[in-house]
């Protein structure tokens, strides 16, 4: 380095050319001071003013489903493959004067027209208004009560490890938030049968657009929690829906279910070792060491082309140890022999498990799986973009519910 060059970072000069850094420095430099624009870091959640778009990526380990990071706006769910920017591109803001999408609905609500905001946020290609959906969900959480609960639902885990029964006279999910307040485990299991019983319109939205909707539901339940208990958890509360409209068997899954929330039952036959999957890539310029953080979106990562500091092109290299990875596991789920037609071969489906759901099931477990049904193209040649006409299907798991194995028949079977 010549005498005219500006002095470098003392940490970098001591370290030399190696990109290895202590974890504490990584948290301060990468997670705390990423050079992304504020508009990309904070997702406009239509008036919620929470400043973060989604939950933290889970890492298997302690009972908490998430890992805290200094930059709360950078966290995202591990079970959703889309990034914050991708979800922003899937919404559209429409001015109130130009909003004719819900004109028929507003005819029955003319007295509330003056109270509408100046602009509404819609999920792209749909008539789903984000603000109305959040209000419906808030109404469900604060008012839904039920007397019919399964054994695994009629309990709240406390910080001491004790289990307290749920008060059925109070709103059920407000009682669940009380358990989250005591245990500080940011997970809320959402029974979609309850949602369908209370508001079928909201149920259909969650089933049809889980990639776009779950992010906003996370922010809504987190806002309710903060307003109720005046407390912020290290990470956003993750909503894990289950008990969706159940298909008869996994052989009934069809192209109409792609991208939607499905629930199937089966037996786990094989699990893979834990695989590290990149969620955020750390790129560093080879000339000036300027960092750029890029998110993985639907399995693709955008490599920076031009350095904004030295203006050199194609000078970035990926620094693996400063990138952010989560746990991933591949699970094979097979039909239960009693559920398949006579003389037929057992069908199986591939499950992709992320974050804290890793190692939740083992071979031989019978479980009910809720997740997003995916269809992925298969390349003819790994070096070419040509793909086969038949796609590979899988399920991104959001919730596991183990079935009782010591019960030979249902109580209603006679």
XYZ file of C-alpha atoms in Angstrom:
414
model
C 0.000 0.000 0.000
C 1.426 3.379 -1.031
C 1.683 6.407 1.236
C -1.122 8.139 -0.687
C -3.631 5.380 0.022
C -5.966 5.920 2.970
C -5.177 3.889 6.076
C -7.029 0.631 6.238
C -9.070 -0.875 9.000
C -6.686 -1.840 11.861
C -8.572 -5.078 12.304
C -8.142 -5.990 8.634
C -4.432 -5.065 8.632
C -3.780 -7.273 11.641
C -5.714 -10.126 10.093
C -4.050 -9.983 6.696
C -5.788 -11.379 3.646
C -7.768 -14.089 5.410
C -11.513 -13.390 5.695
C -11.888 -15.268 8.995
C -13.200 -13.042 11.769
C -14.501 -13.642 15.293
C -18.256 -14.131 15.659
C -18.616 -10.962 17.746
C -17.159 -8.858 14.932
C -19.450 -10.580 12.444
C -22.539 -9.660 14.481
C -21.421 -6.043 14.782
C -20.287 -5.508 11.191
C -22.650 -7.706 9.198
C -25.869 -8.027 11.166
C -25.734 -4.624 12.822
C -24.416 -2.485 9.978
C -25.469 -3.998 6.671
C -25.288 -1.529 3.844
C -28.775 -2.161 2.533
C -31.157 0.723 2.145
C -33.701 1.280 4.930
C -36.565 0.913 2.481
C -35.452 -2.662 1.771
C -34.843 -3.572 5.395
C -38.216 -2.444 6.730
C -41.301 -3.859 5.112
C -44.342 -1.602 5.069
C -46.846 -3.694 6.973
C -49.685 -1.297 6.295
C -49.732 0.713 9.470
C -48.430 -1.833 11.950
C -45.258 0.225 12.470
C -43.248 -2.759 13.615
C -40.286 -2.242 11.295
C -39.553 -5.903 10.608
C -41.053 -8.153 7.987
C -40.835 -11.682 9.299
C -39.542 -14.041 11.903
C -35.971 -15.028 12.583
C -34.540 -18.009 10.808
C -34.659 -20.917 13.216
C -31.600 -22.906 14.195
C -31.946 -26.267 15.881
C -30.755 -26.306 19.449
C -32.556 -24.851 22.441
C -36.315 -24.966 22.711
C -36.788 -21.471 21.336
C -37.557 -21.579 17.628
C -35.519 -18.545 16.682
C -32.124 -17.024 17.220
C -31.866 -13.366 18.180
C -29.884 -10.969 16.046
C -29.064 -7.317 16.659
C -30.834 -6.233 13.476
C -34.450 -7.170 14.011
C -35.494 -6.011 10.567
C -33.170 -8.519 8.888
C -34.854 -11.593 10.368
C -37.017 -13.885 8.293
C -38.821 -17.161 8.683
C -36.815 -20.270 7.975
C -39.778 -22.117 6.444
C -40.499 -19.495 3.750
C -38.228 -19.506 0.719
C -39.047 -15.953 -0.364
C -37.147 -12.856 0.727
C -38.456 -9.557 2.057
C -37.972 -7.873 -1.315
C -39.771 -10.733 -3.069
C -42.794 -10.308 -0.795
C -42.736 -6.541 -1.358
C -42.845 -7.179 -5.097
C -45.895 -9.404 -4.517
C -47.936 -6.505 -3.082
C -49.336 -3.357 -4.653
C -50.447 -0.118 -3.009
C -53.607 1.479 -4.434
C -54.847 4.969 -3.592
C -58.253 5.153 -1.922
C -59.743 7.166 -4.804
C -58.667 4.499 -7.315
C -59.645 1.513 -5.158
C -62.465 -0.263 -6.972
C -61.379 -3.811 -6.091
C -63.554 -3.961 -2.981
C -66.331 -1.729 -4.273
C -68.978 -4.414 -3.845
C -67.842 -5.120 -0.291
C -67.833 -1.433 0.621
C -71.471 -1.045 -0.440
C -72.475 -2.784 2.784
C -70.049 -0.627 4.771
C -70.741 2.854 3.452
C -70.588 4.399 6.888
C -66.927 3.357 7.212
C -65.764 4.754 3.861
C -64.568 7.984 5.439
C -62.452 6.027 7.909
C -60.498 4.207 5.194
C -56.804 5.074 4.817
C -55.492 7.024 1.848
C -53.964 3.888 0.307
C -54.505 0.165 0.594
C -51.966 -2.611 0.227
C -53.091 -5.613 -1.808
C -51.460 -8.946 -2.532
C -50.549 -8.846 -6.204
C -53.097 -10.510 -8.485
C -55.740 -10.896 -5.768
C -58.474 -8.903 -4.042
C -56.912 -9.548 -0.636
C -56.400 -6.285 1.234
C -53.567 -6.670 3.734
C -55.037 -4.236 6.270
C -58.463 -5.924 6.251
C -56.856 -9.356 6.562
C -54.815 -8.214 9.562
C -57.901 -6.724 11.189
C -59.825 -9.974 10.694
C -56.975 -11.950 12.223
C -56.693 -9.521 15.151
C -60.421 -9.926 15.780
C -60.053 -13.711 15.696
C -57.146 -13.805 18.161
C -58.792 -11.475 20.682
C -62.304 -12.978 20.578
C -62.221 -16.669 19.652
C -63.266 -19.053 22.438
C -63.832 -22.799 22.289
C -64.764 -25.640 24.600
C -63.529 -28.443 22.341
C -59.775 -28.876 22.612
C -57.538 -31.878 22.019
C -55.161 -33.071 24.714
C -52.152 -31.436 23.069
C -54.013 -28.108 22.807
C -55.448 -27.838 26.305
C -52.201 -26.833 28.009
C -49.896 -23.834 28.348
C -46.200 -24.347 29.062
C -44.818 -22.009 31.716
C -41.290 -20.776 32.305
C -40.832 -23.125 35.247
C -41.593 -26.090 33.017
C -44.985 -26.720 34.582
C -48.083 -27.070 32.431
C -51.231 -25.118 33.227
C -54.662 -25.853 31.713
C -56.257 -23.347 29.370
C -59.186 -21.309 30.723
C -61.931 -22.094 28.205
C -63.992 -19.053 29.235
C -61.314 -16.664 27.953
C -60.131 -16.130 24.363
C -58.075 -19.220 23.540
C -55.206 -17.580 21.681
C -54.887 -14.796 24.233
C -54.305 -17.592 26.743
C -51.645 -18.987 24.419
C -49.967 -15.575 24.362
C -49.929 -15.721 28.154
C -47.922 -18.941 27.870
C -45.517 -17.279 25.421
C -45.077 -14.412 27.879
C -44.181 -16.857 30.660
C -41.945 -19.217 28.670
C -40.555 -16.695 26.129
C -40.768 -19.326 23.397
C -41.918 -17.372 20.326
C -44.117 -20.028 18.727
C -47.897 -19.867 18.310
C -49.547 -22.977 16.895
C -52.647 -21.935 14.950
C -55.424 -24.483 14.487
C -56.928 -23.645 11.107
C -60.135 -25.443 12.063
C -60.629 -22.675 14.646
C -60.044 -20.040 11.978
C -62.532 -21.703 9.646
C -65.117 -21.894 12.401
C -64.707 -18.196 13.243
C -64.046 -16.634 9.810
C -64.074 -18.815 6.701
C -62.939 -15.929 4.481
C -59.746 -15.530 6.523
C -59.243 -19.298 6.438
C -59.359 -19.373 2.632
C -56.832 -16.527 2.417
C -54.349 -18.346 4.680
C -54.765 -21.586 2.725
C -54.415 -19.963 -0.699
C -51.548 -17.485 -0.113
C -49.371 -18.769 2.749
C -46.124 -17.301 1.372
C -47.515 -13.771 1.395
C -49.910 -13.980 4.352
C -47.846 -15.626 7.107
C -45.416 -12.712 7.238
C -48.194 -10.239 7.983
C -49.836 -12.558 10.520
C -46.506 -12.822 12.363
C -46.324 -9.038 12.600
C -49.956 -8.789 13.740
C -49.624 -11.334 16.555
C -46.365 -9.721 17.641
C -48.105 -6.345 17.842
C -50.934 -7.839 19.927
C -48.373 -9.386 22.274
C -46.459 -6.118 22.724
C -49.638 -4.120 23.343
C -50.960 -6.675 25.844
C -47.808 -7.300 27.892
C -45.715 -4.217 27.050
C -42.794 -6.505 26.303
C -40.679 -7.296 23.260
C -39.263 -10.754 22.745
C -35.784 -11.191 21.216
C -37.489 -12.461 18.057
C -40.890 -12.168 16.448
C -43.567 -14.723 17.317
C -43.854 -17.321 14.564
C -47.311 -18.557 13.637
C -47.354 -22.249 12.745
C -50.693 -23.192 11.180
C -51.856 -26.793 11.215
C -54.998 -28.878 10.712
C -55.775 -27.451 7.273
C -58.496 -28.942 5.119
C -57.080 -32.416 5.028
C -56.571 -34.389 1.828
C -57.624 -38.018 2.021
C -54.197 -39.360 1.147
C -51.000 -37.933 -0.279
C -51.855 -39.566 -3.624
C -54.708 -37.039 -3.915
C -52.310 -34.084 -4.124
C -52.662 -32.452 -7.545
C -51.408 -29.363 -9.414
C -54.228 -27.263 -7.953
C -52.571 -27.582 -4.536
C -49.204 -26.134 -5.641
C -48.306 -23.050 -3.618
C -51.087 -23.695 -1.109
C -51.173 -24.932 2.465
C -51.909 -28.656 2.756
C -52.139 -31.159 5.595
C -51.372 -34.843 5.058
C -50.759 -37.810 7.331
C -48.135 -40.493 6.963
C -45.232 -42.395 8.449
C -41.657 -41.141 8.437
C -39.448 -43.685 6.688
C -36.142 -41.863 6.227
C -34.430 -38.669 7.367
C -31.240 -37.094 6.064
C -28.353 -35.642 8.076
C -28.559 -31.946 8.889
C -27.612 -29.851 5.859
C -26.466 -26.216 6.118
C -28.511 -24.019 3.788
C -27.443 -20.474 2.975
C -29.989 -17.735 3.676
C -27.744 -14.664 3.425
C -24.540 -14.476 1.385
C -21.660 -12.185 2.355
C -19.740 -10.889 -0.668
C -16.478 -8.955 -0.369
C -14.663 -6.959 -3.028
C -11.241 -8.458 -3.760
C -9.717 -4.995 -4.290
C -11.113 -2.737 -1.556
C -12.750 -5.340 0.775
C -16.109 -3.527 0.586
C -18.864 -5.900 1.819
C -22.265 -6.528 0.230
C -24.936 -8.727 1.808
C -27.321 -10.543 -0.547
C -30.308 -12.706 0.383
C -31.152 -16.072 -1.126
C -34.505 -15.811 -2.903
C -36.234 -19.042 -3.938
C -32.907 -20.879 -4.077
C -31.104 -18.160 -6.061
C -28.642 -15.573 -4.805
C -27.897 -12.366 -6.682
C -24.157 -11.817 -6.992
C -23.106 -8.140 -7.008
C -21.740 -7.039 -10.366
C -20.100 -3.679 -9.665
C -18.477 -2.449 -6.462
C -20.017 0.817 -5.254
C -16.770 1.743 -3.484
C -14.002 1.203 -6.063
C -16.359 0.860 -9.092
C -14.588 -2.270 -10.289
C -16.723 -4.880 -12.067
C -16.911 -8.590 -11.225
C -14.533 -8.264 -8.298
C -16.672 -9.855 -5.573
C -16.003 -13.174 -3.918
C -18.297 -15.090 -1.594
C -17.047 -15.337 2.009
C -18.644 -18.512 3.322
C -17.803 -18.183 6.994
C -19.394 -14.718 7.152
C -22.560 -15.840 5.381
C -25.632 -16.903 7.342
C -26.786 -20.520 7.217
C -29.726 -22.387 8.730
C -30.313 -26.069 9.372
C -32.124 -28.084 6.725
C -33.237 -31.696 6.632
C -34.879 -33.893 4.000
C -37.587 -36.259 5.276
C -39.387 -39.021 3.405
C -43.045 -39.460 4.362
C -44.891 -42.594 3.267
C -48.548 -43.536 3.253
C -49.840 -45.378 6.277
C -50.675 -48.956 5.164
C -54.212 -48.747 6.524
C -54.994 -45.625 4.486
C -54.011 -46.956 1.066
C -56.272 -48.852 -1.350
C -55.857 -52.604 -1.503
C -53.317 -53.823 -4.041
C -51.716 -50.409 -4.556
C -48.104 -49.378 -4.064
C -47.424 -47.004 -1.205
C -46.900 -43.404 -2.245
C -44.297 -41.183 -0.639
C -43.602 -37.455 -0.587
C -40.428 -35.488 0.099
C -40.487 -33.013 2.986
C -38.028 -30.165 3.473
C -37.614 -29.187 7.123
C -35.898 -25.965 8.190
C -34.757 -24.280 11.371
C -35.968 -25.517 14.716
C -38.228 -28.162 13.130
C -35.098 -30.144 12.246
C -34.865 -33.432 14.192
C -38.522 -33.094 15.244
C -39.472 -36.485 13.778
C -37.670 -39.785 13.385
C -38.178 -42.916 11.261
C -41.250 -44.806 12.391
C -43.147 -41.752 13.660
C -46.703 -41.301 12.457
C -47.473 -37.635 12.109
C -49.700 -35.052 10.518
C -47.679 -32.632 8.382
C -48.776 -29.129 7.409
C -46.748 -27.250 4.845
C -46.633 -25.487 1.496
C -46.842 -27.758 -1.542
C -44.063 -26.917 -4.005
C -43.285 -27.828 -7.611
C -39.645 -27.434 -8.664
C -38.372 -27.714 -12.255
C -35.714 -30.325 -13.023
C -32.870 -29.366 -15.350
C -32.027 -31.689 -18.225
C -28.361 -30.783 -17.773
C -26.966 -29.017 -14.693
C -25.013 -26.674 -16.981
C -28.056 -25.675 -19.052
C -31.289 -23.861 -18.281
C -33.459 -26.343 -20.177
C -35.856 -28.128 -17.822
C -38.045 -31.207 -18.033
C -41.777 -30.828 -18.552
C -42.427 -32.850 -15.378
C -41.696 -31.032 -12.139
C -40.461 -32.462 -8.854
C -42.942 -31.948 -6.005
C -42.189 -31.528 -2.308
C -43.589 -29.916 0.836
C -41.922 -27.172 2.866
C -42.924 -28.135 6.399
C -44.419 -25.515 8.699
C -45.847 -27.769 11.431
C -45.490 -31.353 12.681
C -48.178 -32.989 14.794
C -47.435 -36.496 15.980
C -50.291 -38.982 15.987
C -51.022 -41.310 18.876
C -49.528 -44.738 18.194
C -50.936 -46.616 21.172
C -54.574 -46.157 20.108
C -55.908 -48.931 17.882
C -59.122 -47.157 16.861
C -60.943 -43.882 17.230
C -63.443 -43.465 20.095
C -66.229 -42.917 17.538
C -65.523 -46.133 15.635
C -67.751 -48.162 17.972
